[in-house]
Coordinates of C-alpha atoms in Angstrom, one line a residue:
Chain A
X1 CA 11.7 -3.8 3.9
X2 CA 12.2 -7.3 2.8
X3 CA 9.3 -9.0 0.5
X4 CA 10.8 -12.1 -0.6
X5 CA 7.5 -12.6 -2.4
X6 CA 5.7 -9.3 -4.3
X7 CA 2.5 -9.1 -5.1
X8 CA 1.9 -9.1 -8.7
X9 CA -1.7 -10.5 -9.3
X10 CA -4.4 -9.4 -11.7
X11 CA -7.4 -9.7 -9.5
X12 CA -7.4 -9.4 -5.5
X13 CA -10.2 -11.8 -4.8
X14 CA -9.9 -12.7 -1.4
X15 CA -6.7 -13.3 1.2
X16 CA -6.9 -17.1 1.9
X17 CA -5.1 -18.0 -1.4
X18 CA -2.2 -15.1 -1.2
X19 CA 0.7 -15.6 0.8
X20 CA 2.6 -14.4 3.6
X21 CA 5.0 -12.2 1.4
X22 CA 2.0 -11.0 -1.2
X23 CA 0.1 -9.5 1.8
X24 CA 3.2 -8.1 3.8
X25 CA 4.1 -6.2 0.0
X26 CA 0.4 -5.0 -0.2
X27 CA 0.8 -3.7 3.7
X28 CA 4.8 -2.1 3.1
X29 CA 2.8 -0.6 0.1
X30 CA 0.2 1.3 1.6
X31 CA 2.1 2.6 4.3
X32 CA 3.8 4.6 2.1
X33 CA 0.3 5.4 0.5
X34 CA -0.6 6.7 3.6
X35 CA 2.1 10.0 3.4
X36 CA 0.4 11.2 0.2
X37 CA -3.1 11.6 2.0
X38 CA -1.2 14.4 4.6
X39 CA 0.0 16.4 1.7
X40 CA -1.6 19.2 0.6
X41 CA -2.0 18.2 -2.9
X42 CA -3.1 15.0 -2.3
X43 CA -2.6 13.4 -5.7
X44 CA 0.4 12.1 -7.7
X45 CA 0.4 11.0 -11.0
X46 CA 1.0 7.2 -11.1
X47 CA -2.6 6.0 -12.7
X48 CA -3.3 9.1 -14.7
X49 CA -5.1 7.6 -17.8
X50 CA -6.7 4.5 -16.1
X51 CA -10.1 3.6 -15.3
X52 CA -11.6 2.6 -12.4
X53 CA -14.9 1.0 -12.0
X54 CA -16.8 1.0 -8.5
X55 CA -19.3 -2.0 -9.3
X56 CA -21.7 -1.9 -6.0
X57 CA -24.6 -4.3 -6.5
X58 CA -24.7 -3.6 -2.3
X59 CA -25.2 -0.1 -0.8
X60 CA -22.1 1.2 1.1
X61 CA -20.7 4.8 2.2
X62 CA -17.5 3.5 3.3
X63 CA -16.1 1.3 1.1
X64 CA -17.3 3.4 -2.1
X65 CA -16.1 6.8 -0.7
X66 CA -12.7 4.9 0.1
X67 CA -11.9 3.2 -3.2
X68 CA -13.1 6.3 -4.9
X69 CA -10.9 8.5 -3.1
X70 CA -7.9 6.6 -3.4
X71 CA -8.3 5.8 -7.2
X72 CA -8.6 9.8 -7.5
X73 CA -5.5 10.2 -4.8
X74 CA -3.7 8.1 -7.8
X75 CA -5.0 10.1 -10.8
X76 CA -7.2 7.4 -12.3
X77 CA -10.6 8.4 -13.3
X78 CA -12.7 6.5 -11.0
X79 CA -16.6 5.8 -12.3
X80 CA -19.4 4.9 -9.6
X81 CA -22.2 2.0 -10.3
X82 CA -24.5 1.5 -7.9
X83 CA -27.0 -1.5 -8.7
X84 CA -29.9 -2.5 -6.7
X85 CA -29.6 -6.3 -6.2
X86 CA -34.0 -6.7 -5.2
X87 CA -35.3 -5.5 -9.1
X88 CA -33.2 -8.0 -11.3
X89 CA -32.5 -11.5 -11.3
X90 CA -29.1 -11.4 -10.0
X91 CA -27.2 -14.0 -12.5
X92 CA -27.9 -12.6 -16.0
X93 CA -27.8 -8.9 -14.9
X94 CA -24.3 -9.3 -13.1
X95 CA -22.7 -10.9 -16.4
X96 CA -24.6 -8.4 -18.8
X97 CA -23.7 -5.7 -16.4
X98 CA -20.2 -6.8 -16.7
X99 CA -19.8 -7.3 -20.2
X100 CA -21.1 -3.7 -20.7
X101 CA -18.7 -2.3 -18.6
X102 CA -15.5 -4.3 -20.3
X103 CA -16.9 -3.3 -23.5
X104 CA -15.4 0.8 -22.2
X105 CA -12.3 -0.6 -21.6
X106 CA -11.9 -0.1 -17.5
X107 CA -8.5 -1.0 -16.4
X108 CA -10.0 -1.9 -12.8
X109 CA -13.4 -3.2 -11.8
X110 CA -14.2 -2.7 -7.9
X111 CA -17.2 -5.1 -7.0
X112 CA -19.1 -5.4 -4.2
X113 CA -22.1 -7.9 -4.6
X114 CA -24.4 -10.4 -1.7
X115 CA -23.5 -13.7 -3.9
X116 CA -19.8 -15.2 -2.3
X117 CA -18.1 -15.9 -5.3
X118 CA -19.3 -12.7 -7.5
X119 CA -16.2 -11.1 -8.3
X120 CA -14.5 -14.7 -9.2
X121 CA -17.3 -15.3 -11.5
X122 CA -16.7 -11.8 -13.5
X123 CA -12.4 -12.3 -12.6
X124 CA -13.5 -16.3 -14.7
X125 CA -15.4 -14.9 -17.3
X126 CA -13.8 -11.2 -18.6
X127 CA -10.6 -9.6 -19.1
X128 CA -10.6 -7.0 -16.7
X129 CA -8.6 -6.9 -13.4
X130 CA -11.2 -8.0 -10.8
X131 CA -11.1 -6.2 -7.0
X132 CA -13.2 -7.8 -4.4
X133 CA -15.1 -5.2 -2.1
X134 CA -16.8 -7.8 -0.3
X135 CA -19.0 -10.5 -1.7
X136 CA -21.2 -12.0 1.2
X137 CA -20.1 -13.9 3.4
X138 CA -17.2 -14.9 1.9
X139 CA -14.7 -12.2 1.8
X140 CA -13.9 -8.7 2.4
X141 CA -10.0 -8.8 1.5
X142 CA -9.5 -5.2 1.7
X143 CA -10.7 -4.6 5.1
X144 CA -8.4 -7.3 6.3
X145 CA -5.6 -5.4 4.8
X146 CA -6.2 -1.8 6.2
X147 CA -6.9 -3.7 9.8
X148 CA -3.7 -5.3 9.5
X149 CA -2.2 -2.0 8.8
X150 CA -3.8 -0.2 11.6
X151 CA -2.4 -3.2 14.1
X152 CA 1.2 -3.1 12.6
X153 CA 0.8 0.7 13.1
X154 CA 0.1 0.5 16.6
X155 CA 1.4 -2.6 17.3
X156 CA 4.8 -2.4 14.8
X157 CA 3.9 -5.7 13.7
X158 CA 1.4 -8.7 13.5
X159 CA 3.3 -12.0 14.6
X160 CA 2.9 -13.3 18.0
X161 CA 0.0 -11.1 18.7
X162 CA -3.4 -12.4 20.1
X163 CA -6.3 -11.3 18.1
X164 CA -9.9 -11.6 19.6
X165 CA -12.7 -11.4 17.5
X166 CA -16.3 -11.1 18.5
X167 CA -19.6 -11.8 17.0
X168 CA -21.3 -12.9 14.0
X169 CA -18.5 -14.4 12.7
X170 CA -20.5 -17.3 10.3
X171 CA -22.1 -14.1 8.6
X172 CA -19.0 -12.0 8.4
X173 CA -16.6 -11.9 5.5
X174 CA -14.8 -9.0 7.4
X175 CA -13.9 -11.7 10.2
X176 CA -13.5 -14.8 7.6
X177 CA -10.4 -12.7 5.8
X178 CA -9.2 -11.2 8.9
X179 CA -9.1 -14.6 9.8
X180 CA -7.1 -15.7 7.0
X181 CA -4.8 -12.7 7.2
X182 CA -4.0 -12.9 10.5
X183 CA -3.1 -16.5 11.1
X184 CA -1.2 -16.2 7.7
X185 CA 1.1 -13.9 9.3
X186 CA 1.4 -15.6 12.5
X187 CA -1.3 -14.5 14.9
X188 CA -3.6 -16.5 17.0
X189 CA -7.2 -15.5 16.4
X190 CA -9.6 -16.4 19.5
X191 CA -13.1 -16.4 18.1
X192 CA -16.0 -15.7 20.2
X193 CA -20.0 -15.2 20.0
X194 CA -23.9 -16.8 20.1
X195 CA -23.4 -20.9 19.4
X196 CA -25.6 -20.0 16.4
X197 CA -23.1 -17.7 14.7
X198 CA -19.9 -19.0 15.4
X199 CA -20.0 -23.2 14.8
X200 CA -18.2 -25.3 17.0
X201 CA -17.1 -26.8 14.1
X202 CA -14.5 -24.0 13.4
X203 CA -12.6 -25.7 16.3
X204 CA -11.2 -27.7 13.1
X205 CA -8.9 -25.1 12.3
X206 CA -7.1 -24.5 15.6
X207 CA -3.8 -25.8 14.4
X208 CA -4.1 -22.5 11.8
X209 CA -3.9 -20.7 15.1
X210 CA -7.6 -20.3 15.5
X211 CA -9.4 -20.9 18.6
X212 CA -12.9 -20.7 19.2
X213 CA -14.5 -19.6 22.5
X214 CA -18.0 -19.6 24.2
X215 CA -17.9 -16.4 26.5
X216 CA -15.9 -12.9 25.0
X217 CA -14.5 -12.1 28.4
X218 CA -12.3 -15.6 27.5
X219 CA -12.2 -14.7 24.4
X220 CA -10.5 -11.0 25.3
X221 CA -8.5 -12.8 27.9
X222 CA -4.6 -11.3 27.3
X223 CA -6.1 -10.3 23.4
X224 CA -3.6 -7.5 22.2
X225 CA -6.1 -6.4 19.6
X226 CA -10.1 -7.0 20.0
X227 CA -12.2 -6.4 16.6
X228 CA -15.9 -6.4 17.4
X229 CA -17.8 -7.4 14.2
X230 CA -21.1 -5.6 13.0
X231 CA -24.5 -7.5 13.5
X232 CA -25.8 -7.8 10.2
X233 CA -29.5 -8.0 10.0
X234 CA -29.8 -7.9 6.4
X235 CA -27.3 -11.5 6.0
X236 CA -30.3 -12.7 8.6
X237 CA -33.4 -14.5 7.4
X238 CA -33.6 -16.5 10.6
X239 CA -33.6 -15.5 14.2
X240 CA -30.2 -16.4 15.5
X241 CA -30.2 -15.0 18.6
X242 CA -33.8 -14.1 20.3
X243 CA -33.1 -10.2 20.4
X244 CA -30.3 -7.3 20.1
X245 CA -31.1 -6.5 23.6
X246 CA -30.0 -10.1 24.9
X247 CA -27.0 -9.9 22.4
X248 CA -25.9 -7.0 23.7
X249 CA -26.0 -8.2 27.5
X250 CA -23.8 -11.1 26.4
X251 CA -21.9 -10.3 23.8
X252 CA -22.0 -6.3 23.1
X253 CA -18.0 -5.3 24.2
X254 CA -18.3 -3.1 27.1
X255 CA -15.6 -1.4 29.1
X256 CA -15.0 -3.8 31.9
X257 CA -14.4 -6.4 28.9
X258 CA -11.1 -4.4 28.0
X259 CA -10.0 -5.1 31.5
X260 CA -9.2 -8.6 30.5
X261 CA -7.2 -7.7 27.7
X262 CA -3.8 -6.9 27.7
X263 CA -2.5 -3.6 29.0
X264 CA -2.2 -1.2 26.1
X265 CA -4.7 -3.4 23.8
X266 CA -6.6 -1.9 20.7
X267 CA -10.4 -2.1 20.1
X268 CA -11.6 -2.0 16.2
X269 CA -14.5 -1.7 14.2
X270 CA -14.9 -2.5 10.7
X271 CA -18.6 -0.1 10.8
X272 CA -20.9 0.6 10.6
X273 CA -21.6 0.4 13.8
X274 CA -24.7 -0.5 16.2
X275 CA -24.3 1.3 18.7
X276 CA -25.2 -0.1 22.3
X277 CA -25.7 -3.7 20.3
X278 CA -22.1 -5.1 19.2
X279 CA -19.9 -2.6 21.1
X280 CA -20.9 0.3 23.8
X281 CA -20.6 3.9 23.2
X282 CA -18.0 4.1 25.5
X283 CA -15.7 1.9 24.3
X284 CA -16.2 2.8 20.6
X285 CA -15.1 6.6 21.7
X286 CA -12.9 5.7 24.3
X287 CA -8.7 6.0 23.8
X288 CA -8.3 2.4 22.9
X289 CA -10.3 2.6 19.6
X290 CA -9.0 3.3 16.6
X291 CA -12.2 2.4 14.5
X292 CA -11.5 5.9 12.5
X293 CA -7.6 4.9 12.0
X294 CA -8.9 2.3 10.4
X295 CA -11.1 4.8 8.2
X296 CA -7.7 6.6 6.9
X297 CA -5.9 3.2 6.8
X298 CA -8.8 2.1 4.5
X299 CA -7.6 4.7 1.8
X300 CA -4.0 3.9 2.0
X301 CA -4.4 -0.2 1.6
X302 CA -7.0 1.0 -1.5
X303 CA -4.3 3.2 -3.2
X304 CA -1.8 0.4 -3.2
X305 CA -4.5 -2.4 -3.9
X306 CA -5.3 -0.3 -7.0
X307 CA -2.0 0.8 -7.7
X308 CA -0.4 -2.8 -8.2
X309 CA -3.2 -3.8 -9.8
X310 CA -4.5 -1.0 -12.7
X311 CA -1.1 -0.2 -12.9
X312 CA 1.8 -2.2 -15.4
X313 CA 1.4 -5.8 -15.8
X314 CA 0.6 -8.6 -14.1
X315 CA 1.7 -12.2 -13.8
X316 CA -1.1 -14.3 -15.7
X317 CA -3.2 -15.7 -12.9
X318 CA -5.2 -19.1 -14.5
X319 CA -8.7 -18.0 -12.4
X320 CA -9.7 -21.7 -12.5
X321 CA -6.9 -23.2 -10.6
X322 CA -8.1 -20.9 -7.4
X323 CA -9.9 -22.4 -5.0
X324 CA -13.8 -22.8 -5.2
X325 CA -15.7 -20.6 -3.3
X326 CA -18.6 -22.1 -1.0
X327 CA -21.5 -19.9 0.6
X328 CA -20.6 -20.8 4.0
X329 CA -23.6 -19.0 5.5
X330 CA -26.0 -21.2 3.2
X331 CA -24.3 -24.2 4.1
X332 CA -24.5 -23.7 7.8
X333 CA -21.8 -25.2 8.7
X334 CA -18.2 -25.1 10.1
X335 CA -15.5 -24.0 7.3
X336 CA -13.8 -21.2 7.1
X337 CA -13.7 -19.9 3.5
Chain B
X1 CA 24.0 -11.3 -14.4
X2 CA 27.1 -10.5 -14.2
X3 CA 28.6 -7.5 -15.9
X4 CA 31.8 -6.7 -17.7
X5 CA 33.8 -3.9 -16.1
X6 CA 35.4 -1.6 -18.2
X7 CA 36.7 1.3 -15.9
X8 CA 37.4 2.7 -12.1
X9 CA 36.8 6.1 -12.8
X10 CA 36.3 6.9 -9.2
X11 CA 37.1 5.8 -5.3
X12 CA 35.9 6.8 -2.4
X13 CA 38.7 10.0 -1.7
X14 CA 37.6 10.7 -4.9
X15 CA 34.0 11.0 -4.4
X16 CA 34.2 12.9 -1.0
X17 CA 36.9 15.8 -2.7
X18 CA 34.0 16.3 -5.5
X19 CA 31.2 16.3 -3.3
X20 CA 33.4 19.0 -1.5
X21 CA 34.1 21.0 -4.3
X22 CA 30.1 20.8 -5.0
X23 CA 29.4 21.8 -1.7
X24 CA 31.6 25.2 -2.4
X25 CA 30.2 26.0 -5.8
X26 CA 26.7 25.5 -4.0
X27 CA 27.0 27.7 -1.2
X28 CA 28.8 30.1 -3.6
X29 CA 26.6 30.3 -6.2
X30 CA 23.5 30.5 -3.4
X31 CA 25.5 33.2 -1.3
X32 CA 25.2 31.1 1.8
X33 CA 23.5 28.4 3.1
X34 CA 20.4 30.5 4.3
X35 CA 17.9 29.7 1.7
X36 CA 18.9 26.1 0.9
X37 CA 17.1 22.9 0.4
X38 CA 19.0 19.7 -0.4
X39 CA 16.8 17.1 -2.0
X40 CA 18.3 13.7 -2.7
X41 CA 16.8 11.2 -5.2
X42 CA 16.1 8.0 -3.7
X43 CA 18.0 6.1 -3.5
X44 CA 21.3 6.9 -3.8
X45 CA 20.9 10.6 -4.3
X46 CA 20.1 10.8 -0.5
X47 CA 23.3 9.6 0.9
X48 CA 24.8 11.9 -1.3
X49 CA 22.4 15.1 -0.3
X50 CA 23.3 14.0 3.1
X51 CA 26.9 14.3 2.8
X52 CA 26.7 17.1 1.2
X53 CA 25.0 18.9 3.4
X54 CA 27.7 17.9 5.9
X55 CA 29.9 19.8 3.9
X56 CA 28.2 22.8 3.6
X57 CA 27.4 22.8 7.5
X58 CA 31.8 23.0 7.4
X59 CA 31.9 25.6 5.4
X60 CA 28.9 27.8 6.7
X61 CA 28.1 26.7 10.1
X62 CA 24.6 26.0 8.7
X63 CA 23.5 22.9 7.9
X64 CA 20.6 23.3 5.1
X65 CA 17.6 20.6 5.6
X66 CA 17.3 17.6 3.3
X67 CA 14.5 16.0 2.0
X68 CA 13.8 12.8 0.3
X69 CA 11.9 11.9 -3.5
X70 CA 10.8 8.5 -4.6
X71 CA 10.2 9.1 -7.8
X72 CA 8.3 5.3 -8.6
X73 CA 4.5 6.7 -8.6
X74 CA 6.0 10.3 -10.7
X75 CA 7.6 7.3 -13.8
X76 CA 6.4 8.0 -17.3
X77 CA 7.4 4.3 -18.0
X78 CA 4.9 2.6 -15.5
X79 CA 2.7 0.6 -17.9
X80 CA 6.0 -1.0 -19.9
X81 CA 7.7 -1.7 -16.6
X82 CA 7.4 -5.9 -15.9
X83 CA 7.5 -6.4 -12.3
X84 CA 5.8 -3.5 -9.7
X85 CA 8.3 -1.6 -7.9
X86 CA 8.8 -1.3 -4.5
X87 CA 7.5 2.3 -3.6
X88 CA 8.9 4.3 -1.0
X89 CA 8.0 7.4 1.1
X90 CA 8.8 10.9 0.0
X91 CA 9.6 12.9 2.8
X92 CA 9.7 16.7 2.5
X93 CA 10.1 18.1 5.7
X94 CA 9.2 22.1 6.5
X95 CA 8.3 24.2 3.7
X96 CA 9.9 24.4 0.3
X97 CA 7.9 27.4 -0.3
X98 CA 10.5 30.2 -1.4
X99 CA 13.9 27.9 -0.3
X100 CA 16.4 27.1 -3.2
X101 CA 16.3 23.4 -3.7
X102 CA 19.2 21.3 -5.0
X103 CA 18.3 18.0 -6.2
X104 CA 20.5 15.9 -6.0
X105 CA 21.5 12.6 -7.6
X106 CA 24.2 9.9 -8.6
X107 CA 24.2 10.0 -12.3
X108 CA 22.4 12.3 -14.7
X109 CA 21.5 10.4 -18.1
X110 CA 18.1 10.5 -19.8
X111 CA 16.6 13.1 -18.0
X112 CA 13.8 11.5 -17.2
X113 CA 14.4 11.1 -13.2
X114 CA 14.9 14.2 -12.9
X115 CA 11.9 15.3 -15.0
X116 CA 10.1 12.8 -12.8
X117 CA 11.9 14.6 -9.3
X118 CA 10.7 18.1 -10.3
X119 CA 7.1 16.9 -11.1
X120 CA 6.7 15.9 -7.6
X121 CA 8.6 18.6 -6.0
X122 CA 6.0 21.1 -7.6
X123 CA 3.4 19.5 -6.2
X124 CA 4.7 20.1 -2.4
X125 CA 4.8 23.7 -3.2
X126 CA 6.8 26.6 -5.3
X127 CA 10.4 27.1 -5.1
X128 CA 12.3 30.1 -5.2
X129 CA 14.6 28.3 -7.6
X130 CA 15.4 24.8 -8.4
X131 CA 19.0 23.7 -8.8
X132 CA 20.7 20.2 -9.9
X133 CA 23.9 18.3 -8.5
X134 CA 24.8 14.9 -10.3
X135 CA 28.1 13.2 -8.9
X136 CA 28.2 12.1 -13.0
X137 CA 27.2 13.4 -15.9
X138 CA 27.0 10.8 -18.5
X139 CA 26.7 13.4 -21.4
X140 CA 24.5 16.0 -23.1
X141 CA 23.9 13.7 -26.2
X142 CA 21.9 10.9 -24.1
X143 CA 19.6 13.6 -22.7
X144 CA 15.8 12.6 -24.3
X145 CA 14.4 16.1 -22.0
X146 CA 16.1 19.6 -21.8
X147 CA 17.7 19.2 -18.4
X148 CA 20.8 20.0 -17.6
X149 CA 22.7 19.6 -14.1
X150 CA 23.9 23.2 -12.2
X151 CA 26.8 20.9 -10.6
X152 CA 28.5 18.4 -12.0
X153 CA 30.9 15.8 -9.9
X154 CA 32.6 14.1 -13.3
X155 CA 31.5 14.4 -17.0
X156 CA 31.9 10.6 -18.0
X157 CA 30.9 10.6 -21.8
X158 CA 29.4 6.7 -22.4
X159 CA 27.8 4.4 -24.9
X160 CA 24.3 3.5 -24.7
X161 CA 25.4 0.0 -23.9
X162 CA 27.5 1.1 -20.6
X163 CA 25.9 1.9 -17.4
X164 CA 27.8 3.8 -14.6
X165 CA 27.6 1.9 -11.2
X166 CA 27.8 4.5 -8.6
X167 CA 28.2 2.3 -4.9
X168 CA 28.4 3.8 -1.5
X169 CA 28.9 2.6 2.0
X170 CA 25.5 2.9 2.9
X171 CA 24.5 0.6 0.2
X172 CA 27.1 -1.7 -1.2
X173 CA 30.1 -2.9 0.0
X174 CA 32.8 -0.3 -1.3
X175 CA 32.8 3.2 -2.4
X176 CA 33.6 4.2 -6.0
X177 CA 32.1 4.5 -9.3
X178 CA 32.9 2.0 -12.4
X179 CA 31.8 2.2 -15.9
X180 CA 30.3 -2.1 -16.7
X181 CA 29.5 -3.4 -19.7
X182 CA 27.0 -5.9 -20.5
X183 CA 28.9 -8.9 -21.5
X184 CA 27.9 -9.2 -26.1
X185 CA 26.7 -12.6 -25.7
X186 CA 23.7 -12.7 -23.2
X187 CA 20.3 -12.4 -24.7
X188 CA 18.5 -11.6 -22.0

């Protein structure tokens, strides 16, 4: 195992400003997270006494079930939130929220919220250690990490490999970390889906190791790993493609797609699925899917997330010197986070 | 930083004729090698469970199973540790259920490793018994729980301001243990 750099931040906000060494620590971390869920007692001790706050201004099974777990796996006393977003005005309530929560002393607070830049807002203005569980369209950094750790597991690594990713990717923050992830540690990422939903524009960041494509069956050409990406109608208040039927004709992943790919390639998810939209029943339960890998992954990347974070101390982060984040779906054009 | 050393108080002969004679007060006081479980500490408790269960394998044709502890996420010091650890697997293969366990590690001081060790090993099951094996004993009057090692390599009575550097091949470049000293003028 050689990290030359560890992780040792306060908040996880998104991927694009960690580096190469901070993620590959967070991944050698949760692979050894990953024995304690086979056990039978599938706890240990090391955050017994710690709080852990699941702030979800969004609904979400996965995600929620998954940090919860692992904060339990670890001993911490993990406390659920659930707000609905559509009965407040979304500014005030987020900071009152907040400060209510600080004021019972959590020693992690887990949010998941529709405004990009949420959880650096609360990381800006409170003391508690801030973990991003996805805040619109900007990140998802979590589900980066456990589908980096479900490629090295299957893979053995991520350098050199050729990821395909298809769909909404303007919409997604799944695909805009995975993006940053991946060409951090030395993939090529081949982006494909409708004109409307992945800009031409992002062909500015091909010397990251990005390339953007029209058609998926280029797009899957030689891929080692292909990571369909959910439709999301709710992030759509404007038709951007004329209907799921046509979307699925051109871009839903179907098996003869795979035979593009490289021989022993991988298909993932980050769900929930469509079914028969994005990505066709047969491929989603076919042997090249590990969409429910990525399930158990999910719970080891989450234990060490928490576990480097509510546990000991942390290098002082100054949250102002981080990059600004921009609502790239709002802004409707090409930048990737 | 570099340290002061004080003493050689072992080599590499050394360390394998004491692991030896630990192998033969283990089987003896287990009556065989039937029921035994080495665990080594990580990490330099598992070369040493390792080797040792080479020697028992010499002596009793049977070589007993070892398993592995990290003890990083089983620490009682977690919140006034500075940097994060690096944590590693545990690995406990086949069932502990009913096997004698030795744990074994390089140097026995606090306690609190060990303390740490047994904490985790309950929590993969119950053990007929559980038995410890230090290659040194620093002494009973640093001890801050009541543990006390079954097998003992060298009792090396020390200050609080030594610290017993135990290297072997698999690790560092030489075999042997020295007693170092923190050289009176650093501050940090």
């Amino acid at each position: 195992m050689t990290t030359d750099a560890v992780f040792n931040r306060k908040h996880l906000l998104g991927i694009r400003e960690l580096e190469a060494g901070e993620i590959t620590h967070l991944l050698d971390t949760a692979e050894t997270f990953r024995e304690i869920s086979k056990r039978d007692i599938k706890k240990v001790p090391a955050l017994r006494g710690r709080t852990v706050i699941n702030l979800f201004f969004e609904p979400s099974t996965r995600t929620r079930t998954s940090f919860e777990i692992a904060a339990k796996r670890l001993s911490a006393d993990a406390v659920n939130v659930s707000v609905s977003t559509s009965s407040v005005s979304k500014g005030e309530t987020l900071m009152d929220t907040a400060r209510n929560l600080e004021a019972m002393s959590p020693d992690c607070i887990v949010v998941r919220h529709s405004m990009a830049g949420a959880p650096q807002q609360l990381a800006r203005m409170g003391n508690s250690p801030i973990v991003n569980a996805g805040d619109g369209s900007h990140e998802h950094p979590t589900q980066a990490l456990l589908d980096a750790l479900t490629i090295r597991e299957y893979k053995g690594r991520i350098e050199g490999l050729k990821v395909a990713i298809i769909g909404d990717v303007l919409h997604s923050r799944v695909a805009r970390s995975n993006i940053h992830l991946l060409t951090k540690l030395g993939a090529t990422v081949c982006i494909a889906g409708p004109g409307t939903m992945v800009p031409a524009e992002f062909n500015e960041f091909v010397e990251t190791g990005l390339r953007v494509e029209k058609r998926i069956e280029d797009a899957i050409e030689g891929a080692d790993v292909v990571m369909v990406l959910r439709i999301q109608r709710e992030r759509q208040d404007t038709a951007f493609f004329p209907s799921m039927r046509e979307y699925a004709v051109h871009y839903g992943l179907r098996r003869h797609h795979l035979e593009r790919a490289a021989p022993d390639a991988i298909v993932m998810h980050p769900g929930p699925m469509n079914r028969g939209i994005e990505i066709a029943s047969e491929v989603a339960d076919g042997s090249s899917s590990l969409i429910l890998d990525q399930v158990t992954n999910g719970v080891a990347v989450r234990m060490a997330v928490l576990y480097l974070i509510a546990g000991g101390s942390h290098a002082e982060v100054d949250v102002d010197k981080l990059a600004p984040v921009e609502n790239q779906a709002k802004k409707q054009k090409g930048s990737i986070g | 930083m570099d340290f002061i050393e004080k003493a050689r108080i072992m080599d590499g002969p050394r360390i394998n004729r004491a692991l030896a004679r630990l192998a033969s007060e283990i089987v003896e006081e287990n009556h065989g090698a039937g029921d035994l479980y080495l665990v080594g500490i990580r990490r330099r408790g598992v070369p040493l469970a390792e080797r040792m269960a080479d020697k028992i394998a010499d002596l009793e044709g049977d070589r007993p199973p070892v398993g592995v502890v990290d003890i990083t996420l089983y620490r009682d010091d977690l919140s006034t540790v500075g940097a994060k650890p690096i944590v590693n697997r545990t690995e406990l293969p086949g069932d502990i259920e009913s096997r004698n366990i030795v744990l074994i590690d390089d140097v026995l001081y606090t306690g609190r490793t060990i303390r740490a060790a047994l904490d985790q090993l309950i929590d993969f099951g119950r053990p007929r018994r559980v038995q410890l094996a230090v290659l040194i004993d620093r002494g009973k009057e640093h001890r801050e729980l009541p543990i006390q090692a079954d097998y003992i390599g060298k009792l090396v009575p020390t200050k609080k301001s030594e610290i017993i550097k135990v290297m072997l091949q698999e690790f560092d470049e030489e075999e042997g243990v020295v007693i170092v000293e923190r050289p009176p003028e650093e501050t940090t």
